[in-house]
Amino acid sequence: MTTFVLIPGAACGSWHWHLLEAELRARGRAVVSVDLPCEDDAAGLEEYADAVVAAAAGRGRLMLVAHSFAGFTAPLVCARVPVEVLVLVAAMVPLPGEAPDEWWAATGHPDAQVRRAGRAAQRAGDGTGAEGVPEAAVPGSAADPFFQDLPPELAAEAAVRWRRQSETPAARPWPMQTWPDVATRFLLCRQDRLFPAPFLRAVAAERLGVVPDEMAGGHFPMLSRPVELADRLERYGTTTAG
């Protein structure tokens, strides 16, 4: 049986996968939802990969599902353990030697204001934000780059669940020399405010040489559309096996 290994993005934890995890388990699927050491200032991308490898130990066929910042971590895992398919969901795609901090300018990310709004929202949610809540930190608001398409109660809970994200992994170069030799699928979300669809289409084409799959929704489809996302992941597994 394929095991779906869910790898969270920056400042996130396994809770942000909980609706998708429940949907997959209800279908009889094996799921591992990983918590990364994102609050540990001694941990970089290598240690993040260590956490994923440890969580998936003893499992058979692996599908890695990497969200957002996890695009930097998941390929490192593929270099260490056998992986059948890597699914990038609204994810960053690194180049050899590129630090995550450099990725934004290198890819031509179109909106520094949205990027700053995202960091403000995360810091407010994890309790480290400055006094006064910026509009972007109001979960589910029009300015929220993460949860604008979630029901208000779910958006508020998702914001409360932000974790402190250390800057350590963002400052270190991506250590791989090339993309791993593993079947890779890219899925973008057409209403994503953090990574707009035209931007991610270009990133996927330029850095992976692929045309991404697309679905409706914002940056967190595992919360806004867990059933549709589960359908797609199951199809990816079937297609790859075929």
Tab-separated table of N, CA and C in Angstrom, residues 149 187-192 214-221 224-225 228 232:
chain	number	residue	atom	x	y	z
A	149	ASP	N	-10.042	31.707	1.624
A	149	ASP	CA	-11.163	30.917	1.104
A	149	ASP	C	-11.674	29.891	2.106
A	187	LEU	N	1.148	20.745	-8.518
A	187	LEU	CA	-0.252	21.159	-8.441
A	187	LEU	C	-0.319	22.572	-7.887
A	188	LEU	N	-0.880	23.494	-8.663
A	188	LEU	CA	-1.052	24.867	-8.181
A	188	LEU	C	-2.532	25.145	-7.921
A	189	CYS	N	-2.773	26.222	-7.187
A	189	CYS	CA	-4.138	26.617	-6.839
A	189	CYS	C	-4.431	27.970	-7.494
A	190	ARG	N	-5.501	28.036	-8.239
A	190	ARG	CA	-5.731	29.204	-9.101
A	190	ARG	C	-6.036	30.481	-8.334
A	191	GLN	N	-6.520	30.394	-7.083
A	191	GLN	CA	-6.798	31.604	-6.296
A	191	GLN	C	-5.727	31.850	-5.225
A	192	ASP	N	-4.602	31.205	-5.355
A	192	ASP	CA	-3.501	31.369	-4.400
A	192	ASP	C	-3.012	32.816	-4.437
A	214	GLU	N	-3.785	22.016	-12.139
A	214	GLU	CA	-4.398	23.158	-11.462
A	214	GLU	C	-5.714	22.752	-10.807
A	215	MET	N	-5.996	23.401	-9.685
A	215	MET	CA	-7.279	23.240	-9.022
A	215	MET	C	-7.703	24.591	-8.458
A	216	ALA	N	-8.972	24.711	-8.128
A	216	ALA	CA	-9.458	25.938	-7.501
A	216	ALA	C	-8.960	26.010	-6.060
A	217	GLY	N	-8.974	27.237	-5.514
A	217	GLY	CA	-8.650	27.395	-4.107
A	217	GLY	C	-7.444	28.263	-3.856
A	218	GLY	N	-7.247	28.573	-2.569
A	218	GLY	CA	-6.124	29.378	-2.135
A	218	GLY	C	-4.926	28.523	-1.781
A	219	HIS	N	-4.054	29.064	-0.950
A	219	HIS	CA	-2.746	28.449	-0.699
A	219	HIS	C	-2.828	27.165	0.125
A	220	PHE	N	-3.943	26.911	0.781
A	220	PHE	CA	-4.076	25.738	1.647
A	220	PHE	C	-5.225	24.844	1.184
A	221	PRO	N	-5.091	24.168	0.038
A	221	PRO	CA	-6.183	23.322	-0.440
A	221	PRO	C	-6.459	22.130	0.469
A	224	SER	N	-9.111	23.794	2.514
A	224	SER	CA	-10.293	24.317	1.820
A	224	SER	C	-10.975	23.272	0.941
A	225	ARG	N	-10.198	22.312	0.407
A	225	ARG	CA	-10.750	21.321	-0.525
A	225	ARG	C	-10.093	19.963	-0.312
A	228	GLU	N	-11.248	17.024	-2.846
A	228	GLU	CA	-10.693	17.137	-4.191
A	228	GLU	C	-9.200	16.849	-4.196
A	232	ARG	N	-7.126	13.823	-6.230
A	232	ARG	CA	-5.980	14.044	-7.110
A	232	ARG	C	-4.777	13.215	-6.672
